[in-house]
XYZ file of C-alpha atoms in Angstrom:
361
model
C 86.297 105.855 -155.769
C 88.502 102.739 -155.930
C 90.484 104.183 -158.843
C 91.023 107.489 -157.005
C 92.116 105.670 -153.826
C 94.681 103.683 -155.803
C 95.901 106.909 -157.394
C 96.313 108.517 -153.951
C 98.304 105.551 -152.631
C 100.528 105.567 -155.712
C 101.231 109.296 -155.266
C 102.168 108.667 -151.636
C 104.538 105.826 -152.644
C 106.155 107.996 -155.327
C 106.718 110.717 -152.719
C 108.413 108.210 -150.423
C 110.694 107.064 -153.265
C 111.771 110.662 -153.930
C 112.468 111.073 -150.205
C 114.732 108.010 -150.317
C 116.537 109.640 -153.251
C 116.873 112.809 -151.110
C 114.811 114.847 -153.603
C 112.626 116.248 -150.835
C 111.105 119.100 -152.856
C 109.706 116.703 -155.460
C 108.595 114.360 -152.694
C 106.632 117.200 -151.038
C 104.888 117.942 -154.343
C 103.713 114.338 -154.804
C 102.709 113.959 -151.162
C 100.559 117.116 -151.333
C 98.814 115.704 -154.403
C 98.222 112.450 -152.515
C 96.805 114.409 -149.547
C 94.389 116.363 -151.762
C 93.241 113.168 -153.479
C 92.532 111.445 -150.144
C 90.550 114.462 -148.929
C 88.582 114.732 -152.175
C 87.318 111.141 -151.948
C 86.691 111.347 -148.183
C 89.198 108.630 -147.259
C 89.777 109.255 -143.556
C 91.813 106.112 -142.813
C 94.773 106.455 -145.183
C 95.499 110.165 -145.231
C 97.046 110.343 -141.673
C 99.989 108.367 -143.096
C 100.321 110.929 -145.902
C 100.384 113.709 -143.288
C 103.172 111.872 -141.454
C 105.205 111.412 -144.652
C 104.664 115.060 -145.590
C 105.959 116.171 -142.190
C 108.978 113.884 -142.628
C 109.726 115.318 -146.076
C 109.574 118.905 -144.751
C 111.855 117.932 -141.842
C 114.395 116.408 -144.222
C 114.133 119.571 -146.326
C 114.894 121.596 -143.155
C 111.498 123.372 -143.281
C 110.821 122.754 -139.619
C 107.696 124.881 -139.105
C 105.843 123.158 -141.962
C 107.210 119.806 -140.758
C 105.846 120.459 -137.253
C 102.441 121.499 -138.645
C 101.889 118.334 -140.715
C 103.361 116.023 -138.082
C 101.017 117.417 -135.408
C 98.079 116.951 -137.816
C 99.206 113.342 -138.372
C 99.332 112.722 -134.600
C 95.896 114.272 -134.007
C 94.319 112.276 -136.848
C 96.005 109.019 -135.831
C 94.754 109.484 -132.265
C 91.234 110.152 -133.538
C 91.182 106.877 -135.497
C 93.090 104.953 -132.762
C 96.025 104.174 -135.061
C 98.418 103.724 -132.138
C 101.467 102.675 -134.141
C 101.246 105.725 -136.412
C 100.496 107.931 -133.379
C 103.667 106.680 -131.665
C 105.785 107.399 -134.773
C 104.194 110.827 -135.238
C 104.885 111.825 -131.630
C 108.492 110.617 -131.933
C 108.940 112.637 -135.135
C 107.316 115.673 -133.508
C 109.755 115.416 -130.575
C 112.693 115.392 -133.005
C 111.389 118.497 -134.785
C 110.761 120.331 -131.492
C 114.287 119.475 -130.387
C 115.687 121.028 -133.568
C 113.525 124.113 -132.945
C 114.996 124.393 -129.436
C 111.806 123.489 -127.549
C 113.341 120.643 -125.529
C 110.684 120.719 -122.803
C 107.844 120.071 -125.240
C 110.004 117.582 -127.144
C 110.606 115.600 -123.946
C 106.869 115.573 -123.164
C 105.951 114.240 -126.598
C 108.705 111.644 -126.433
C 107.409 110.452 -123.059
C 103.930 110.203 -124.522
C 105.267 108.176 -127.462
C 107.040 105.807 -125.062
C 103.834 105.283 -123.080
C 101.988 104.355 -126.258
C 104.850 102.055 -127.252
C 104.653 100.311 -123.860
C 100.895 99.877 -124.210
C 101.316 98.364 -127.686
C 103.986 95.992 -126.384
C 101.854 95.023 -123.372
C 98.886 94.309 -125.649
C 101.031 92.168 -127.943
C 102.448 90.194 -125.008
C 98.960 89.686 -123.556
C 97.728 88.419 -126.910
C 100.674 85.997 -127.108
C 99.974 84.670 -123.598
C 96.276 84.260 -124.391
C 97.128 82.522 -127.651
C 99.459 80.139 -125.810
C 96.818 79.430 -123.167
C 94.200 78.800 -125.867
C 96.595 76.472 -127.670
C 97.284 74.581 -124.434
C 93.547 74.249 -123.670
C 92.894 72.973 -127.193
C 95.680 70.415 -126.942
C 94.479 69.316 -123.511
C 90.964 68.890 -124.909
C 92.319 66.770 -127.771
C 94.332 64.688 -125.306
C 91.274 64.085 -123.124
C 89.315 62.954 -126.178
C 92.196 60.678 -127.128
C 92.239 59.187 -123.614
C 88.490 58.593 -123.799
C 88.875 56.852 -127.139
C 91.675 54.663 -125.752
C 89.529 53.783 -122.732
C 86.688 52.705 -125.036
C 89.104 50.586 -127.024
C 90.309 49.014 -123.783
C 86.748 48.171 -122.723
C 86.015 46.670 -126.128
C 89.140 44.522 -125.900
C 88.187 43.340 -122.386
C 84.699 42.359 -123.579
C 86.185 40.540 -126.533
C 88.635 38.754 -124.236
C 85.821 37.617 -121.943
C 83.939 36.178 -124.907
C 87.037 34.365 -126.097
C 87.607 32.912 -122.630
C 83.985 31.758 -122.476
C 84.254 29.898 -125.760
C 87.583 28.498 -124.590
C 85.918 26.902 -121.560
C 83.126 25.480 -123.727
C 85.264 23.933 -126.455
C 88.496 23.154 -124.526
C 87.865 19.396 -124.487
C 87.094 19.157 -128.204
C 89.262 21.756 -129.894
C 92.817 21.618 -128.570
C 94.164 23.602 -131.487
C 91.593 26.320 -130.885
C 92.635 26.343 -127.232
C 96.278 26.950 -128.197
C 95.255 29.729 -130.585
C 93.164 31.387 -127.890
C 96.082 31.321 -125.448
C 98.253 33.065 -127.987
C 95.477 35.553 -128.683
C 95.187 36.259 -124.975
C 98.890 37.046 -124.715
C 98.714 39.404 -127.702
C 95.685 41.106 -126.169
C 97.486 41.572 -122.838
C 100.427 43.180 -124.636
C 98.030 45.468 -126.487
C 96.334 46.473 -123.230
C 99.692 47.202 -121.645
C 100.707 49.361 -124.610
C 97.439 51.304 -124.423
C 97.838 51.858 -120.663
C 101.417 53.088 -121.130
C 100.306 55.451 -123.914
C 97.565 56.828 -121.645
C 100.078 57.451 -118.849
C 102.480 59.088 -121.295
C 99.819 61.428 -122.676
C 98.617 62.376 -119.191
C 102.013 62.819 -117.576
C 104.152 64.583 -120.165
C 101.899 67.661 -120.230
C 101.912 68.379 -116.488
C 99.778 71.532 -115.899
C 101.863 72.329 -112.800
C 105.094 72.561 -114.824
C 103.409 74.653 -117.549
C 101.850 76.983 -114.951
C 105.248 77.549 -113.304
C 106.831 78.270 -116.687
C 104.078 80.761 -117.571
C 104.553 82.412 -114.175
C 108.256 82.922 -114.956
C 107.307 84.427 -118.347
C 104.778 86.721 -116.661
C 107.490 87.849 -114.232
C 109.785 88.790 -117.141
C 106.943 90.693 -118.829
C 106.157 92.663 -115.666
C 109.869 93.484 -115.365
C 109.765 94.576 -119.067
C 112.499 92.061 -119.883
C 111.293 91.506 -123.452
C 114.150 89.335 -124.664
C 113.924 86.782 -121.852
C 110.117 86.695 -122.027
C 110.158 85.950 -125.762
C 112.925 83.358 -125.323
C 110.926 81.601 -122.593
C 107.739 81.655 -124.699
C 109.580 80.171 -127.660
C 111.311 77.503 -125.518
C 108.067 76.457 -123.791
C 106.136 76.261 -127.089
C 108.929 74.190 -128.673
C 109.068 71.824 -125.656
C 105.276 71.328 -125.729
C 105.404 70.552 -129.458
C 108.264 68.044 -129.028
C 106.548 66.285 -126.110
C 103.318 65.914 -128.107
C 105.245 64.619 -131.131
C 107.337 62.192 -129.036
C 104.391 60.860 -127.000
C 103.047 58.964 -130.028
C 106.381 57.243 -130.718
C 108.006 54.328 -128.916
C 111.520 55.410 -129.929
C 113.010 58.721 -131.089
C 116.469 59.685 -132.331
C 119.178 60.406 -129.771
C 119.629 63.917 -131.208
C 115.939 64.714 -130.769
C 116.037 63.393 -127.191
C 118.988 65.693 -126.417
C 117.125 68.696 -127.876
C 114.034 67.972 -125.728
C 116.157 67.404 -122.612
C 118.084 70.676 -123.107
C 114.834 72.648 -123.463
C 113.456 71.038 -120.297
C 116.633 71.753 -118.289
C 116.825 75.365 -119.544
C 113.215 75.996 -118.483
C 113.883 74.432 -115.076
C 116.966 76.651 -114.672
C 114.833 79.748 -115.313
C 112.147 78.458 -112.947
C 114.684 77.959 -110.121
C 116.487 81.267 -110.915
C 119.815 79.682 -111.758
C 120.125 77.660 -108.532
C 121.805 74.832 -110.442
C 123.890 74.168 -113.554
C 123.804 71.106 -115.761
C 126.319 69.347 -117.957
C 125.621 66.869 -120.765
C 128.538 64.503 -121.402
C 128.414 62.244 -124.475
C 130.343 61.228 -127.540
C 129.535 63.887 -130.210
C 129.066 61.135 -132.792
C 126.013 59.885 -130.859
C 124.055 63.095 -131.578
C 124.151 62.500 -135.332
C 123.997 58.701 -135.192
C 121.021 56.485 -136.056
C 120.674 55.483 -132.386
C 117.059 55.519 -131.100
C 115.890 55.557 -127.467
C 112.541 55.872 -125.607
C 111.450 59.554 -125.282
C 112.259 61.464 -122.044
C 113.910 58.332 -120.587
C 116.190 60.287 -118.211
C 113.736 63.066 -117.315
C 112.220 61.488 -114.139
C 115.674 61.007 -112.594
C 116.713 64.560 -113.529
C 113.483 65.986 -112.103
C 114.008 64.132 -108.810
C 117.502 65.613 -108.582
C 116.144 69.138 -109.210
C 113.079 68.894 -106.949
C 114.642 66.982 -104.036
C 118.410 66.766 -104.364
C 119.179 70.462 -103.814
C 116.914 71.074 -100.780
C 118.955 72.997 -98.202
C 122.119 72.842 -100.344
C 124.370 75.825 -99.574
C 126.491 75.674 -102.738
C 125.200 75.886 -106.326
C 123.738 72.620 -107.575
C 125.249 70.687 -110.477
C 123.633 67.874 -112.479
C 125.757 65.777 -114.812
C 124.063 63.551 -117.389
C 126.325 61.063 -119.140
C 125.652 58.873 -122.175
C 128.195 56.240 -123.174
C 128.008 53.472 -125.739
C 129.593 50.310 -124.284
C 129.575 47.170 -126.453
C 126.470 48.409 -128.337
C 124.730 49.118 -125.002
C 123.848 52.726 -124.189
C 124.688 53.488 -120.561
C 122.943 56.495 -119.023
C 123.987 58.094 -115.735
C 122.637 61.024 -113.690
C 124.878 62.459 -110.968
C 124.327 65.525 -108.762
C 126.084 67.198 -105.844
C 122.887 67.255 -103.773
C 122.211 66.277 -100.176
C 121.679 62.581 -100.874
C 118.668 60.242 -100.889
C 118.331 59.806 -97.105
C 118.474 63.537 -96.340
C 116.140 64.267 -99.248
C 113.549 61.748 -97.971
C 113.573 63.430 -94.567
C 113.301 66.918 -96.059
C 110.325 66.080 -98.270
C 108.331 64.148 -95.608
C 104.718 65.367 -95.611
C 104.953 66.928 -99.101
C 103.652 65.687 -102.415
C 105.231 65.997 -105.823
C 103.974 64.835 -109.196
C 106.626 63.890 -111.726
C 106.492 65.401 -115.212
C 107.648 62.203 -116.885
C 106.819 58.509 -116.816
């Protein structure tokens, strides 16, 4: 049966090649042989595609009645086996044939049906992408929680070790001055290590703010409901890229200036979509900095930018504008954030009684 199935598929492919060469009569001959072979071996999954190709060959050969017959058979069979993509193509081809036969009413009905199936396929694909993104986020959050637990255990172990060292310090301080000096130095190194661990914990917890991700997914869901495919896919891609960059950067003390700019642009673009274009932003820097070997802490400017977005534009009548400037002055990188918002005093009054959790450090 495997040999016969291969033979049937080869006959179908040969028919398609002859169609591409516009030798439709020869194509029909090979496709009919492929159809008979599929039927003889009882292969019910592959022969609907042969029916579709046979209808297409007849249509190209201007034999519309035969084309309609085989295309309708392809649609019926595809529907029976829930082959939605082939069903959509068959209905679209059937509408084209009916239009050529002058039956525009029936053609319009079949075309509408094909569009409904197309929408359902698209909706299913988008739902699967959203679920995949949610599953990926949950997995990453689980890994982060495990990492935090491991860091906490390391911290407790270091504290216990420090207490033991201090105990022995008190016992032998009068006899072993050199040991006392060594223990002091060890204590300082331990304190620095603890501080680094605490900062890493805060970075891991804060840079993946569920509130920000939920708002971004809500914007994507809005685009999907509005059937704005391009914007929905762009937002999905931008959010996934930002999440990947944040996770990569969170394990590093310094990153390149170019990578920092890429992360910052993604964050600002997502915030613009979230706030429906209520503000613009402008990055001002020497172009040579983007390709230089300069390294800076990750997301260093993000907390200041977020404060400007969340609080600076409250009640602002005109469109907001944030300007971020980077300037190298005597080997010192100067960073500035400026906005045309309502000011710190007015912002503090406006946000009284509300809470806000920053995305960054």
